[in-house]
Amino acid sequence: MNNSVSFDLSQDGSPCRGTLSFSGGFVSAEIDGKEVFRRSVGDILELRQKTDIGCGRLEMAVRDTSVPAEEAPRALSDAENIPVCRFTMTYVNDISEFCKMVNHYIKTGEESQIVFTERLRCEKCGRAFVPGIDICMFCTDKGYVAKRTFALMRPYIPSVVLAGIFLLLSNLALAIAPVLYGQLVDNYLSPPAGFVPRFPAEQGIALLALTMVGASIVGQVCTIFSKRISNKIGSSFSNDLRILVYDKVQRLSLTSMSRKTAGDLIKRVTDDTQIVRRFLTDQGEFAISQSFMFLAIAGILFSISPLLTFIVFVPVPIAVYAISRFWHFMHLRFERQWVQNARSRSILHDIVRGIRVVKTFGNEEREIEKFDNANKRLAEISAKNEHTWAMVFPFLHFFVGMGEFFVILIGGKMVLEGQMTAGNLYTFILFLAYIYAPLRWMASLPRWLAELVTSLLKIFEISDERQSVAEAADPVDLDYDGDLAFCNVNFGYKSYEPVLKNVNLHIRQGEMIGLVGHSGAGKSTMINLIMRLYDPQGGSLRVGGTDIREADQSVLREHIGVVFQETVLFAGTVYDNIAYAKHSASPEEIIAAAKTANAHEFIMKLPDGYNTLVGENGHTLSGGERQRIAIARAVLKDPKILILDEATSALDSETESKIQEAIGRLIQNRTTVAIAHRLATLRHADRLVVLEKGEIAEVGTHKELLEKQGLYFNLVMAQRQTSKLRSDDQKALEEA
Amino acid sequence: MSETTTAVQTGALTNIGFLELEKCEFYRNPNGFLCLRYEGEEHNRVQALRSLPLTQPDAFLCIQDMENQEIGILETLTTLPEGMAELVQEELERRYYCPGITDITSIKEKMGFYYFDVSIGGFKKTFSVKDLGKSIKELRRGGILITDVDGNRYLIPDLAKITPRCARQIEPYLY
């Protein structure tokens, strides 16, 4: 049975190799094989994991034996806890699972096995996986990026090959020129003694000129075809990538979204896909055609002079080595440029989004300076990269083409000594331009590759990320009536920091539940779980008896309507924004929904009624008006479950009464879960659920809970006191 | 700091609630937890939190009970009597675990992730870092703070004082 985990810090904070075990009702800890802790869990209430900064500690909470048996067991104060071990964040998840196993034993007396919910380390190298990615990036082979790119490009391969063939034909047609020049010299301008050309001189020269014109036309036509095909491939491929990334961004859990800035995500969807397109359009087909050209021309050169061909290729292996080293160096520099670019965008995004705050505090100059500094830094890094490139590239270029000088030196000598004709040397030298084109292109490859690989990795990082809220493989049909149950739900945004602890709550169809508690008590977390923005780590949420993880997410969300405190309006008309809940809604339905939401009246005052543009660059609506649009959306959706998250906060009393009236209509015959800061707005709820530190502390009606004089009573009294102070202040002001 | 103090004194801001040193007595209970006796009241187990952990780690230390209720703020650690300052310092070191890197064997980039092989004291440690721009912070006085993908933190206290070989390893990754 697996009942031990590792830890890596001694009590004094020094690194160690420790093992924490649970066996026969005893928790024990060993460091380097020596037992340093052993204790029975007999008088222990639970194991508690505390997370600090960069580390954590495990403690035993001792049971308070003075609590009568009929009351719920309690722990002595934290000061009486028994320290067990310390650990770094590397082991925090393992220790969390250990805690769950031991606490399960303490509660039930059943021994169980530690369940590691996810693979955390690579079996091969032992390195930690990067959260959200299930492959070891360290052990992944070097061809990973190329393989992934080719896999994505598979549908385009026939088109790429076709574009490459056209470009090859174009290059071959243009490459006939050196052969013709050679013939011009050897046959007509400076023929060897005794040589009789096939055609008379004038006719032969005209024929050569005509062939050159024909070859040039064929070459240019092929270039046009090739460019057209490659541009099409580039656009379609980048479009596919953009959709892939955008689609994944839409599906990412809120946890992973919160780890990335808006600027970062926008850059991945737009710029990175653009860089891939540019590479494909500008470099992809060139690479294919030049590879063939390289082989063909190398063959021609070899047939003219093996010695000179050898001289041309001597610097190549050294250049390839230098290029590969330089690539690594450039890659890091381009990564730096990428990060700074994303930072600048994030600053810009923040400023634009918060422009009202910036202006209110008169911080325009400061923000300009901030953006200016970020841009200067970006310009600095870009300039440095360009500078490095400008310094190294000509050198590489020169080095790769160094063979040309030796060709002239040795080839010229060979012509003078009669080992080679002047025409052949001329042809050879002209062909060098064709052979050096791919070689010099290779010298410029580090820059392209550095930029490309940086962008591809950013794209793959998103596309490879595991969805933490996974879609059911075989979703069950959800025949939902509005019944909702939390069954032993345990959840934490970080699995080792529980936010909800063992929550059990059955909400009946059509019931209105008010969630009450201090901030951080777990109210919003409960509604996040209902919407399945996250999945619980323990227990389940059941709708109509079905675990929501077994249902199709989109089907589940069809049954849920939400009115948030802040309503986001998308760029579009009022009509579009209401129809966001049901795209197929008819104008009658939209207007009826707006009337139910008390929104129709203000919409009709807008210049273009329901066709008025709102959102970005559109008409500005007040908070109350936005809220009514949100309610209209919810009405239109006609959900079985309605979630009201501070729907009426921050509104003036007149607006609030209109919204309350609309909400009153909306909640009829629907299961409603509401959070409201102002407790008075929840007094008519069928039941109030009071949360305290992630646990349900009280459940009852407003009246019952007031009579109980518990937590809810205290919250109400505190709020009344605040209101009284406010109204006293108001009176004093009025009297003054 | 003087500006803040002035504001507090003039009553422009809420009183910051500095603890009066002469009324503070820090000690450890038998289980080794930090406790505070303040103005005669026993706070059986307290925690010390840094308000400015990166810029002023030894100033504005928030002392809380285990319910996260603030008892008061210690203006600086240095003004505490010697024995007590050590107790609070130990508590801070326990809470903010950030071992010092003594040697960097290698830093390898693989698929956009950076794998560090380092020594911490005599211990070899391997960790991985993502998003260099966010994970490596340059601190004041030449320090470098590195946060790995698990949330562990590592410190190079002074870049100027590490070996030239280590400096060469880390410098390309400083943004």
Short mmCIF file of N, CA and C in Angstrom, two decimals, chain A residues 532-680:
data_model
loop_
_atom_site.label_atom_id
_atom_site.label_comp_id
_atom_site.label_asym_id
_atom_site.label_seq_id
_atom_site.Cartn_x
_atom_site.Cartn_y
_atom_site.Cartn_z
N ARG A 532 -19.39 25.22 -13.69
CA ARG A 532 -18.31 24.32 -14.10
C ARG A 532 -17.14 25.07 -14.74
N LEU A 533 -16.79 26.18 -14.11
CA LEU A 533 -15.57 26.87 -14.54
C LEU A 533 -14.37 26.14 -13.93
N TYR A 534 -14.62 25.40 -12.89
CA TYR A 534 -13.61 24.55 -12.26
C TYR A 534 -14.29 23.24 -11.89
N ASP A 535 -13.48 22.22 -11.66
CA ASP A 535 -14.02 20.95 -11.16
C ASP A 535 -13.57 20.74 -9.72
N PRO A 536 -14.43 20.18 -8.87
CA PRO A 536 -14.00 19.95 -7.48
C PRO A 536 -12.90 18.89 -7.43
N GLN A 537 -12.03 19.01 -6.41
CA GLN A 537 -10.97 17.99 -6.26
C GLN A 537 -11.49 16.78 -5.50
N GLY A 538 -12.55 17.00 -4.73
CA GLY A 538 -13.17 15.88 -4.01
C GLY A 538 -14.67 16.03 -4.04
N GLY A 539 -15.39 14.91 -4.04
CA GLY A 539 -16.85 14.96 -4.07
C GLY A 539 -17.36 15.31 -5.46
N SER A 540 -18.64 15.65 -5.53
CA SER A 540 -19.21 15.94 -6.86
C SER A 540 -20.35 16.94 -6.76
N LEU A 541 -20.64 17.52 -7.92
CA LEU A 541 -21.81 18.38 -8.05
C LEU A 541 -22.78 17.65 -8.95
N ARG A 542 -24.00 17.54 -8.50
CA ARG A 542 -24.96 16.76 -9.29
C ARG A 542 -26.13 17.64 -9.69
N VAL A 543 -26.47 17.56 -10.97
CA VAL A 543 -27.66 18.26 -11.44
C VAL A 543 -28.65 17.18 -11.87
N GLY A 544 -29.83 17.22 -11.28
CA GLY A 544 -30.82 16.19 -11.58
C GLY A 544 -30.26 14.80 -11.39
N GLY A 545 -29.36 14.62 -10.41
CA GLY A 545 -28.79 13.31 -10.11
C GLY A 545 -27.56 12.95 -10.93
N THR A 546 -27.23 13.78 -11.93
CA THR A 546 -26.07 13.47 -12.78
C THR A 546 -24.86 14.30 -12.36
N ASP A 547 -23.72 13.65 -12.23
CA ASP A 547 -22.47 14.36 -11.94
C ASP A 547 -22.20 15.30 -13.12
N ILE A 548 -21.98 16.59 -12.85
CA ILE A 548 -21.85 17.53 -13.98
C ILE A 548 -20.63 17.24 -14.86
N ARG A 549 -19.68 16.47 -14.32
CA ARG A 549 -18.51 16.10 -15.14
C ARG A 549 -18.88 15.10 -16.22
N GLU A 550 -20.03 14.44 -16.04
CA GLU A 550 -20.45 13.45 -17.04
C GLU A 550 -21.30 14.08 -18.14
N ALA A 551 -21.66 15.36 -17.93
CA ALA A 551 -22.53 16.02 -18.92
C ALA A 551 -21.70 16.84 -19.89
N ASP A 552 -22.26 17.08 -21.04
CA ASP A 552 -21.61 17.94 -22.03
C ASP A 552 -21.61 19.36 -21.45
N GLN A 553 -20.43 20.04 -21.48
CA GLN A 553 -20.34 21.36 -20.86
C GLN A 553 -21.29 22.36 -21.48
N SER A 554 -21.41 22.32 -22.80
CA SER A 554 -22.27 23.31 -23.46
C SER A 554 -23.74 23.05 -23.11
N VAL A 555 -24.09 21.76 -22.99
CA VAL A 555 -25.49 21.44 -22.64
C VAL A 555 -25.77 21.91 -21.21
N LEU A 556 -24.79 21.66 -20.33
CA LEU A 556 -24.96 22.09 -18.93
C LEU A 556 -25.17 23.60 -18.87
N ARG A 557 -24.34 24.34 -19.62
CA ARG A 557 -24.41 25.80 -19.54
C ARG A 557 -25.66 26.36 -20.20
N GLU A 558 -26.27 25.56 -21.06
CA GLU A 558 -27.55 25.99 -21.64
C GLU A 558 -28.61 26.11 -20.55
N HIS A 559 -28.42 25.34 -19.48
CA HIS A 559 -29.40 25.36 -18.40
C HIS A 559 -29.11 26.42 -17.34
N ILE A 560 -27.99 27.13 -17.51
CA ILE A 560 -27.59 28.09 -16.48
C ILE A 560 -27.59 29.51 -17.03
N GLY A 561 -28.21 30.42 -16.30
CA GLY A 561 -28.18 31.84 -16.66
C GLY A 561 -27.49 32.59 -15.54
N VAL A 562 -26.73 33.61 -15.89
CA VAL A 562 -25.96 34.34 -14.87
C VAL A 562 -26.13 35.84 -15.04
N VAL A 563 -26.29 36.52 -13.92
CA VAL A 563 -26.22 37.99 -13.94
C VAL A 563 -25.10 38.37 -12.97
N PHE A 564 -24.03 38.91 -13.52
CA PHE A 564 -22.88 39.29 -12.69
C PHE A 564 -23.01 40.73 -12.21
N GLN A 565 -22.12 41.08 -11.30
CA GLN A 565 -22.09 42.46 -10.82
C GLN A 565 -21.70 43.40 -11.97
N GLU A 566 -20.73 42.99 -12.74
CA GLU A 566 -20.27 43.79 -13.88
C GLU A 566 -20.74 43.10 -15.15
N THR A 567 -21.44 43.81 -15.99
CA THR A 567 -21.89 43.20 -17.23
C THR A 567 -21.00 43.65 -18.38
N VAL A 568 -20.46 42.68 -19.07
CA VAL A 568 -19.61 43.01 -20.22
C VAL A 568 -20.48 43.08 -21.46
N LEU A 569 -20.42 44.21 -22.14
CA LEU A 569 -21.13 44.32 -23.42
C LEU A 569 -20.11 44.19 -24.54
N PHE A 570 -20.42 43.39 -25.51
CA PHE A 570 -19.50 43.22 -26.63
C PHE A 570 -19.81 44.26 -27.71
N ALA A 571 -18.82 44.54 -28.54
CA ALA A 571 -19.03 45.51 -29.62
C ALA A 571 -20.15 44.99 -30.52
N GLY A 572 -21.16 45.77 -30.69
CA GLY A 572 -22.31 45.36 -31.50
C GLY A 572 -23.52 46.17 -31.07
N THR A 573 -24.68 45.81 -31.53
CA THR A 573 -25.88 46.56 -31.18
C THR A 573 -26.47 46.04 -29.87
N VAL A 574 -27.42 46.80 -29.34
CA VAL A 574 -28.14 46.36 -28.14
C VAL A 574 -28.80 45.02 -28.45
N TYR A 575 -29.37 44.95 -29.64
CA TYR A 575 -30.05 43.72 -30.09
C TYR A 575 -29.08 42.53 -30.03
N ASP A 576 -27.90 42.71 -30.63
CA ASP A 576 -26.90 41.63 -30.65
C ASP A 576 -26.52 41.21 -29.24
N ASN A 577 -26.40 42.22 -28.36
CA ASN A 577 -25.96 41.92 -27.01
C ASN A 577 -27.01 41.14 -26.23
N ILE A 578 -28.28 41.42 -26.49
CA ILE A 578 -29.32 40.62 -25.81
C ILE A 578 -29.35 39.22 -26.44
N ALA A 579 -29.23 39.20 -27.77
CA ALA A 579 -29.31 37.91 -28.48
C ALA A 579 -28.10 37.03 -28.21
N TYR A 580 -27.10 37.57 -27.48
CA TYR A 580 -25.90 36.79 -27.16
C TYR A 580 -26.28 35.50 -26.43
N ALA A 581 -27.41 35.55 -25.71
CA ALA A 581 -27.85 34.38 -24.95
C ALA A 581 -28.55 33.35 -25.84
N LYS A 582 -29.11 33.82 -26.94
CA LYS A 582 -29.83 32.90 -27.83
C LYS A 582 -29.76 33.49 -29.24
N HIS A 583 -28.84 32.95 -30.02
CA HIS A 583 -28.56 33.57 -31.32
C HIS A 583 -29.74 33.51 -32.27
N SER A 584 -30.62 32.51 -32.06
CA SER A 584 -31.72 32.34 -33.01
C SER A 584 -32.97 33.12 -32.58
N ALA A 585 -32.84 33.96 -31.54
CA ALA A 585 -34.02 34.65 -31.01
C ALA A 585 -34.65 35.57 -32.06
N SER A 586 -35.98 35.62 -32.06
CA SER A 586 -36.69 36.50 -33.00
C SER A 586 -36.78 37.89 -32.38
N PRO A 587 -37.06 38.94 -33.19
CA PRO A 587 -37.19 40.29 -32.64
C PRO A 587 -38.25 40.35 -31.54
N GLU A 588 -39.33 39.58 -31.71
CA GLU A 588 -40.38 39.58 -30.68
C GLU A 588 -39.81 39.10 -29.35
N GLU A 589 -39.01 38.02 -29.41
CA GLU A 589 -38.43 37.47 -28.18
C GLU A 589 -37.47 38.48 -27.53
N ILE A 590 -36.69 39.14 -28.38
CA ILE A 590 -35.70 40.11 -27.85
C ILE A 590 -36.43 41.25 -27.12
N ILE A 591 -37.46 41.79 -27.76
CA ILE A 591 -38.18 42.91 -27.16
C ILE A 591 -38.92 42.44 -25.89
N ALA A 592 -39.51 41.24 -25.96
CA ALA A 592 -40.21 40.71 -24.78
C ALA A 592 -39.22 40.53 -23.63
N ALA A 593 -38.01 40.03 -23.93
CA ALA A 593 -37.00 39.83 -22.89
C ALA A 593 -36.60 41.18 -22.29
N ALA A 594 -36.43 42.18 -23.16
CA ALA A 594 -36.04 43.51 -22.68
C ALA A 594 -37.14 44.10 -21.81
N LYS A 595 -38.39 43.87 -22.17
CA LYS A 595 -39.50 44.39 -21.36
C LYS A 595 -39.52 43.72 -20.00
N THR A 596 -39.33 42.39 -20.00
CA THR A 596 -39.31 41.67 -18.71
C THR A 596 -38.18 42.21 -17.83
N ALA A 597 -37.08 42.60 -18.46
CA ALA A 597 -35.91 43.05 -17.70
C ALA A 597 -35.97 44.55 -17.40
N ASN A 598 -37.10 45.19 -17.68
CA ASN A 598 -37.24 46.64 -17.50
C ASN A 598 -36.19 47.41 -18.30
N ALA A 599 -35.79 46.86 -19.43
CA ALA A 599 -34.76 47.51 -20.24
C ALA A 599 -35.36 48.23 -21.45
N HIS A 600 -36.55 47.83 -21.83
CA HIS A 600 -37.16 48.34 -23.06
C HIS A 600 -37.26 49.87 -23.04
N GLU A 601 -37.64 50.37 -21.86
CA GLU A 601 -37.87 51.81 -21.74
C GLU A 601 -36.61 52.62 -22.09
N PHE A 602 -35.49 52.25 -21.49
CA PHE A 602 -34.28 53.04 -21.78
C PHE A 602 -33.74 52.75 -23.18
N ILE A 603 -33.98 51.53 -23.67
CA ILE A 603 -33.48 51.21 -25.02
C ILE A 603 -34.20 52.11 -26.04
N MET A 604 -35.51 52.35 -25.79
CA MET A 604 -36.27 53.16 -26.75
C MET A 604 -35.84 54.62 -26.73
N LYS A 605 -35.14 55.02 -25.66
CA LYS A 605 -34.64 56.40 -25.62
C LYS A 605 -33.33 56.55 -26.39
N LEU A 606 -32.71 55.42 -26.73
CA LEU A 606 -31.43 55.47 -27.47
C LEU A 606 -31.70 55.87 -28.92
N PRO A 607 -30.75 56.55 -29.55
CA PRO A 607 -31.03 57.09 -30.90
C PRO A 607 -31.48 56.04 -31.90
N ASP A 608 -30.86 54.89 -31.87
CA ASP A 608 -31.24 53.86 -32.84
C ASP A 608 -31.93 52.68 -32.18
N GLY A 609 -32.56 52.92 -31.05
CA GLY A 609 -33.30 51.86 -30.38
C GLY A 609 -32.47 50.61 -30.19
N TYR A 610 -33.00 49.48 -30.58
CA TYR A 610 -32.29 48.21 -30.42
C TYR A 610 -31.09 48.09 -31.35
N ASN A 611 -31.06 48.98 -32.36
CA ASN A 611 -29.92 48.95 -33.30
C ASN A 611 -28.78 49.86 -32.86
N THR A 612 -28.89 50.43 -31.67
CA THR A 612 -27.82 51.32 -31.21
C THR A 612 -26.56 50.50 -30.92
N LEU A 613 -25.46 51.03 -31.42
CA LEU A 613 -24.18 50.35 -31.17
C LEU A 613 -23.73 50.60 -29.75
N VAL A 614 -23.34 49.54 -29.06
CA VAL A 614 -22.78 49.68 -27.71
C VAL A 614 -21.43 48.95 -27.67
N GLY A 615 -20.86 48.87 -26.49
CA GLY A 615 -19.55 48.22 -26.38
C GLY A 615 -18.47 49.16 -26.86
N GLU A 616 -17.34 48.60 -27.25
CA GLU A 616 -16.22 49.43 -27.67
C GLU A 616 -16.62 50.31 -28.86
N ASN A 617 -16.30 51.57 -28.80
CA ASN A 617 -16.62 52.56 -29.83
C ASN A 617 -18.13 52.78 -29.99
N GLY A 618 -18.93 52.31 -29.08
CA GLY A 618 -20.38 52.48 -29.22
C GLY A 618 -20.93 53.38 -28.12
N HIS A 619 -22.25 53.40 -28.01
CA HIS A 619 -22.92 54.21 -27.02
C HIS A 619 -22.58 53.69 -25.62
N THR A 620 -22.37 54.62 -24.69
CA THR A 620 -22.02 54.20 -23.34
C THR A 620 -23.28 54.02 -22.50
N LEU A 621 -23.45 52.86 -21.92
CA LEU A 621 -24.60 52.60 -21.06
C LEU A 621 -24.18 52.67 -19.60
N SER A 622 -25.12 53.06 -18.74
CA SER A 622 -24.80 53.15 -17.31
C SER A 622 -24.76 51.72 -16.73
N GLY A 623 -24.28 51.63 -15.48
CA GLY A 623 -24.20 50.32 -14.83
C GLY A 623 -25.55 49.65 -14.74
N GLY A 624 -26.59 50.43 -14.37
CA GLY A 624 -27.94 49.88 -14.24
C GLY A 624 -28.47 49.41 -15.58
N GLU A 625 -28.18 50.16 -16.63
CA GLU A 625 -28.65 49.78 -17.97
C GLU A 625 -27.98 48.49 -18.43
N ARG A 626 -26.70 48.41 -18.16
CA ARG A 626 -25.97 47.18 -18.52
C ARG A 626 -26.55 45.99 -17.77
N GLN A 627 -26.86 46.22 -16.50
CA GLN A 627 -27.40 45.14 -15.68
C GLN A 627 -28.72 44.64 -16.26
N ARG A 628 -29.52 45.57 -16.77
CA ARG A 628 -30.82 45.17 -17.33
C ARG A 628 -30.63 44.41 -18.65
N ILE A 629 -29.57 44.76 -19.39
CA ILE A 629 -29.26 43.98 -20.61
C ILE A 629 -28.91 42.54 -20.19
N ALA A 630 -28.13 42.47 -19.09
CA ALA A 630 -27.73 41.13 -18.60
C ALA A 630 -28.95 40.32 -18.18
N ILE A 631 -29.90 41.00 -17.54
CA ILE A 631 -31.11 40.30 -17.10
C ILE A 631 -31.91 39.87 -18.33
N ALA A 632 -31.99 40.75 -19.33
CA ALA A 632 -32.70 40.40 -20.57
C ALA A 632 -32.07 39.18 -21.22
N ARG A 633 -30.73 39.12 -21.17
CA ARG A 633 -30.03 37.94 -21.71
C ARG A 633 -30.49 36.69 -20.97
N ALA A 634 -30.52 36.82 -19.63
CA ALA A 634 -30.90 35.67 -18.81
C ALA A 634 -32.34 35.26 -19.08
N VAL A 635 -33.22 36.26 -19.25
CA VAL A 635 -34.64 35.97 -19.53
C VAL A 635 -34.74 35.20 -20.85
N LEU A 636 -33.99 35.68 -21.82
CA LEU A 636 -34.04 35.08 -23.15
C LEU A 636 -33.54 33.64 -23.12
N LYS A 637 -32.57 33.41 -22.28
CA LYS A 637 -31.98 32.07 -22.21
C LYS A 637 -32.93 31.08 -21.55
N ASP A 638 -33.79 31.61 -20.70
CA ASP A 638 -34.77 30.80 -19.98
C ASP A 638 -34.10 29.60 -19.29
N PRO A 639 -33.15 29.89 -18.38
CA PRO A 639 -32.39 28.78 -17.79
C PRO A 639 -33.15 28.10 -16.65
N LYS A 640 -32.73 26.88 -16.34
CA LYS A 640 -33.31 26.16 -15.21
C LYS A 640 -32.69 26.68 -13.90
N ILE A 641 -31.40 27.01 -13.99
CA ILE A 641 -30.71 27.56 -12.81
C ILE A 641 -30.33 29.00 -13.10
N LEU A 642 -30.59 29.86 -12.15
CA LEU A 642 -30.20 31.26 -12.33
C LEU A 642 -29.19 31.61 -11.25
N ILE A 643 -28.11 32.24 -11.66
CA ILE A 643 -27.10 32.66 -10.69
C ILE A 643 -27.04 34.17 -10.67
N LEU A 644 -27.21 34.74 -9.50
CA LEU A 644 -27.14 36.20 -9.36
C LEU A 644 -25.93 36.51 -8.49
N ASP A 645 -24.89 37.06 -9.11
CA ASP A 645 -23.66 37.34 -8.38
C ASP A 645 -23.57 38.85 -8.15
N GLU A 646 -24.00 39.28 -6.98
CA GLU A 646 -24.00 40.71 -6.64
C GLU A 646 -24.69 41.51 -7.74
N ALA A 647 -25.84 40.99 -8.22
CA ALA A 647 -26.47 41.59 -9.39
C ALA A 647 -27.00 42.99 -9.13
N THR A 648 -27.29 43.32 -7.89
CA THR A 648 -27.88 44.64 -7.65
C THR A 648 -26.98 45.56 -6.83
N SER A 649 -25.71 45.17 -6.70
CA SER A 649 -24.83 46.05 -5.91
C SER A 649 -24.41 47.23 -6.76
N ALA A 650 -23.95 48.24 -6.12
CA ALA A 650 -23.44 49.44 -6.77
C ALA A 650 -24.46 50.12 -7.68
N LEU A 651 -25.73 50.07 -7.30
CA LEU A 651 -26.75 50.76 -8.11
C LEU A 651 -27.49 51.75 -7.20
N ASP A 652 -28.00 52.82 -7.79
CA ASP A 652 -28.77 53.74 -6.97
C ASP A 652 -30.13 53.10 -6.66
N SER A 653 -30.83 53.65 -5.63
CA SER A 653 -32.02 52.94 -5.14
C SER A 653 -33.12 52.84 -6.19
N GLU A 654 -33.26 53.90 -7.02
CA GLU A 654 -34.34 53.86 -8.03
C GLU A 654 -34.06 52.77 -9.06
N THR A 655 -32.81 52.74 -9.54
CA THR A 655 -32.42 51.71 -10.51
C THR A 655 -32.55 50.34 -9.88
N GLU A 656 -32.11 50.26 -8.61
CA GLU A 656 -32.14 48.96 -7.94
C GLU A 656 -33.57 48.43 -7.86
N SER A 657 -34.52 49.33 -7.59
CA SER A 657 -35.90 48.83 -7.46
C SER A 657 -36.39 48.30 -8.81
N LYS A 658 -35.98 48.96 -9.90
CA LYS A 658 -36.37 48.46 -11.23
C LYS A 658 -35.74 47.10 -11.49
N ILE A 659 -34.49 46.98 -11.09
CA ILE A 659 -33.79 45.72 -11.33
C ILE A 659 -34.33 44.62 -10.43
N GLN A 660 -34.62 44.99 -9.18
CA GLN A 660 -35.22 44.00 -8.27
C GLN A 660 -36.53 43.49 -8.84
N GLU A 661 -37.29 44.43 -9.40
CA GLU A 661 -38.58 44.05 -9.98
C GLU A 661 -38.37 43.07 -11.13
N ALA A 662 -37.37 43.40 -11.97
CA ALA A 662 -37.07 42.52 -13.11
C ALA A 662 -36.58 41.16 -12.63
N ILE A 663 -35.73 41.20 -11.60
CA ILE A 663 -35.19 39.94 -11.07
C ILE A 663 -36.33 39.11 -10.47
N GLY A 664 -37.25 39.80 -9.79
CA GLY A 664 -38.41 39.11 -9.21
C GLY A 664 -39.15 38.31 -10.26
N ARG A 665 -39.30 38.91 -11.44
CA ARG A 665 -39.99 38.20 -12.53
C ARG A 665 -39.12 37.04 -13.04
N LEU A 666 -37.80 37.33 -13.09
CA LEU A 666 -36.87 36.35 -13.66
C LEU A 666 -36.77 35.06 -12.84
N ILE A 667 -36.80 35.21 -11.52
CA ILE A 667 -36.51 34.03 -10.69
C ILE A 667 -37.72 33.10 -10.52
N GLN A 668 -38.87 33.56 -10.97
CA GLN A 668 -40.07 32.73 -10.78
C GLN A 668 -39.88 31.36 -11.43
N ASN A 669 -40.17 30.32 -10.65
CA ASN A 669 -40.10 28.93 -11.10
C ASN A 669 -38.70 28.50 -11.55
N ARG A 670 -37.70 29.19 -11.06
CA ARG A 670 -36.34 28.78 -11.42
C ARG A 670 -35.55 28.52 -10.14
N THR A 671 -34.62 27.59 -10.23
CA THR A 671 -33.69 27.39 -9.12
C THR A 671 -32.74 28.57 -9.16
N THR A 672 -32.65 29.30 -8.05
CA THR A 672 -31.81 30.50 -8.06
C THR A 672 -30.78 30.44 -6.94
N VAL A 673 -29.55 30.75 -7.30
CA VAL A 673 -28.49 30.86 -6.29
C VAL A 673 -27.98 32.29 -6.36
N ALA A 674 -28.11 33.01 -5.24
CA ALA A 674 -27.76 34.44 -5.28
C ALA A 674 -26.72 34.77 -4.23
N ILE A 675 -25.83 35.67 -4.62
CA ILE A 675 -24.87 36.23 -3.66
C ILE A 675 -25.18 37.72 -3.61
N ALA A 676 -25.29 38.29 -2.44
CA ALA A 676 -25.48 39.74 -2.36
C ALA A 676 -24.78 40.24 -1.13
N HIS A 677 -24.08 41.33 -1.32
CA HIS A 677 -23.38 41.93 -0.19
C HIS A 677 -24.41 42.50 0.79
N ARG A 678 -25.44 43.14 0.21
CA ARG A 678 -26.50 43.69 1.06
C ARG A 678 -27.47 42.57 1.43
N LEU A 679 -27.42 42.17 2.68
CA LEU A 679 -28.19 40.99 3.10
C LEU A 679 -29.69 41.19 2.95
N ALA A 680 -30.13 42.47 3.02
CA ALA A 680 -31.56 42.75 2.93
C ALA A 680 -32.14 42.23 1.60
#
